Structures are given as structure tokens and as C-alpha cells.
Coordinates of N, CA and C in Angstrom, one line a residue:
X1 N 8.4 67.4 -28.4 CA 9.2 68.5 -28.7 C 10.0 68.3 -30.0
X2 N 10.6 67.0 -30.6 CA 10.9 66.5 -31.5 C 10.4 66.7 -32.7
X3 N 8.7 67.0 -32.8 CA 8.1 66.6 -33.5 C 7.9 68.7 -34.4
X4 N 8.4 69.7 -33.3 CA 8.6 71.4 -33.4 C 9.4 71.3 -34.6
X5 N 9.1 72.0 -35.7 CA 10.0 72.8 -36.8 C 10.7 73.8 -36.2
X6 N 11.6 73.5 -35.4 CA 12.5 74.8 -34.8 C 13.5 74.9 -35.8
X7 N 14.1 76.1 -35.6 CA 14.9 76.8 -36.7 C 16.0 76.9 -36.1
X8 N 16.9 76.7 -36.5 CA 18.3 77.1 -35.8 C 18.8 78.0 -35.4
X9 N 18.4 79.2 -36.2 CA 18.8 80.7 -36.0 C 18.0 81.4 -34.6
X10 N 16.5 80.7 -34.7 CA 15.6 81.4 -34.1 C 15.1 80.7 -32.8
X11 N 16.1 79.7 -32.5 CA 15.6 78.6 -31.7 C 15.5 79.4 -29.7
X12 N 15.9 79.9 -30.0 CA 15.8 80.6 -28.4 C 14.7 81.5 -28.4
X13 N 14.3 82.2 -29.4 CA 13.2 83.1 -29.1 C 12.1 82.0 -29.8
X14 N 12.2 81.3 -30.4 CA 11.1 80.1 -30.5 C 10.2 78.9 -29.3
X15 N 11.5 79.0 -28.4 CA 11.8 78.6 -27.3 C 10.9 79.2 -26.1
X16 N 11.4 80.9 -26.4 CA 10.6 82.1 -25.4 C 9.3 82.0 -26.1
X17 N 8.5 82.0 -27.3 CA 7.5 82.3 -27.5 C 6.9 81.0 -26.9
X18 N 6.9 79.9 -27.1 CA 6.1 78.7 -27.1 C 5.7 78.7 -25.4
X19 N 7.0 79.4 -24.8 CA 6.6 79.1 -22.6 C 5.5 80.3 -23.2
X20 N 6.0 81.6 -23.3 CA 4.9 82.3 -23.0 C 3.6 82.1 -23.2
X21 N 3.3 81.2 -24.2 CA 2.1 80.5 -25.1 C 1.5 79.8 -24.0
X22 N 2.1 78.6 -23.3 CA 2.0 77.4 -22.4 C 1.5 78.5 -21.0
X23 N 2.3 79.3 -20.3 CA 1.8 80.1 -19.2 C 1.0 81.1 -19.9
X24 N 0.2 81.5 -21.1 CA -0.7 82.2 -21.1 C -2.5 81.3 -21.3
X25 N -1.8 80.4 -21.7 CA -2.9 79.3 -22.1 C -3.3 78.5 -19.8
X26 N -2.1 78.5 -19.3 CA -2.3 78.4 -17.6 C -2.9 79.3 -17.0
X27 N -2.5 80.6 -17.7 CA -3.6 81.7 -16.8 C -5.2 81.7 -17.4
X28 N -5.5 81.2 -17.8 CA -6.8 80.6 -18.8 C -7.2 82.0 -20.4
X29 N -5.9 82.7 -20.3 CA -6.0 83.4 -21.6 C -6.2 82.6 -23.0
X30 N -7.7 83.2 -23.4 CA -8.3 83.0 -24.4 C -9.3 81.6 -24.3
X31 N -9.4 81.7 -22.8 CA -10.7 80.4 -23.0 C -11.8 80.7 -23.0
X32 N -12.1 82.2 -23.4 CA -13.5 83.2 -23.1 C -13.7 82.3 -24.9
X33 N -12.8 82.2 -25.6 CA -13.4 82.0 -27.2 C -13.9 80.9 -27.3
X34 N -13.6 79.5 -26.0 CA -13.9 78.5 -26.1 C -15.4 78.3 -25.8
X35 N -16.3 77.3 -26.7 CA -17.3 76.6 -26.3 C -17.2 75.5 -25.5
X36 N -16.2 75.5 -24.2 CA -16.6 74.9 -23.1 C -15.4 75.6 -22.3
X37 N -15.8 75.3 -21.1 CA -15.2 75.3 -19.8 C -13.7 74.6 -19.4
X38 N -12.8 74.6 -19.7 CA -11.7 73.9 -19.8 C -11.2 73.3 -18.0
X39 N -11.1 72.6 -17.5 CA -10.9 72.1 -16.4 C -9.2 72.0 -15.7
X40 N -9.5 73.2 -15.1 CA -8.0 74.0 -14.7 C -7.2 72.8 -13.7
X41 N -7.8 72.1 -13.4 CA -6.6 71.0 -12.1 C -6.0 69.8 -13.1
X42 N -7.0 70.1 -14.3 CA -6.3 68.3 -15.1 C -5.3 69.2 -16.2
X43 N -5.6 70.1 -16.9 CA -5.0 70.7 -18.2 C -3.6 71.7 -18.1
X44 N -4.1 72.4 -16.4 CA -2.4 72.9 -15.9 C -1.5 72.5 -15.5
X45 N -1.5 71.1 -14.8 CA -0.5 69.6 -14.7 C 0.4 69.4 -15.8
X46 N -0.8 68.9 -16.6 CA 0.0 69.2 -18.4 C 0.3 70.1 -19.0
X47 N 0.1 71.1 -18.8 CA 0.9 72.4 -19.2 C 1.9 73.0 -18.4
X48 N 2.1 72.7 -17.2 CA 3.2 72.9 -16.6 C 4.3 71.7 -16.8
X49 N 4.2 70.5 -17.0 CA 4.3 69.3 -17.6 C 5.6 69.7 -19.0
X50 N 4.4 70.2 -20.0 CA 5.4 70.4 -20.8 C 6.0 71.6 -21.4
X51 N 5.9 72.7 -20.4 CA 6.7 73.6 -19.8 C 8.3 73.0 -19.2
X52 N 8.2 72.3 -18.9 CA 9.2 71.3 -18.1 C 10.2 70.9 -19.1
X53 N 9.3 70.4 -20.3 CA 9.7 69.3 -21.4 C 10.8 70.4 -21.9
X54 N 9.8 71.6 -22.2 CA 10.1 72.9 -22.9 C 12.2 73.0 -22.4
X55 N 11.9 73.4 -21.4 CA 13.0 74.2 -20.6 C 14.7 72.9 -20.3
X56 N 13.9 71.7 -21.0 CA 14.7 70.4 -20.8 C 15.3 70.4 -22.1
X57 N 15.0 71.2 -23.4 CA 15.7 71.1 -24.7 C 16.5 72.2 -24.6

């Protein structure tokens, strides 16, 4: 999280975009573009994971 160019002004809806990003990427939106099959029990752990991390700054 340290490593985000967050903005000072913008940091709460930077905040809101990035969950919405992490729970749209959990509901498997946009893995129709991918050339593989993404494996929903290991990759939503970690995305709820750092949804976590998210809501902890």
C-alpha cells in the first residue's frame, strides 16, 4: 500500500476506486479477456486479503 501514488486531495475516492477494483476483479469481472482460467479459491484469499490491507490505511 506504501508503494500507491495516493494523492492527498483524492485519497478517499482513490481509496473507493481501488476496493471497487479488488471486489470487481473477486467477482471474476474481466477474466473473459484472459488467456487462462484464473483459480477462484487461491487468488480471492488474496484479494480479500488485500481488501483488508486496503481498509487498514
Amino acid at each position: 500500500m506504501n508503494e500507491i501514488p495516493w494523492s492527498i486531495k483524492g485519497f478517499e475516492e482513490e481509496k473507493q476506486f481501488l476496493s471497487s477494483v479488488i471486489k470487481g476483479a473477486m467477482s471474476g469481472l474481466g477474466w473473459q479477456t484472459l488467456d487462462y482460467q484464473p483459480n477462484e479459491s487461491t487468488i480471492n484469499p488474496l484479494l480479500e486479503k488485500l481488501d483488508d490491507m486496503l481498509k487498514a490505511v
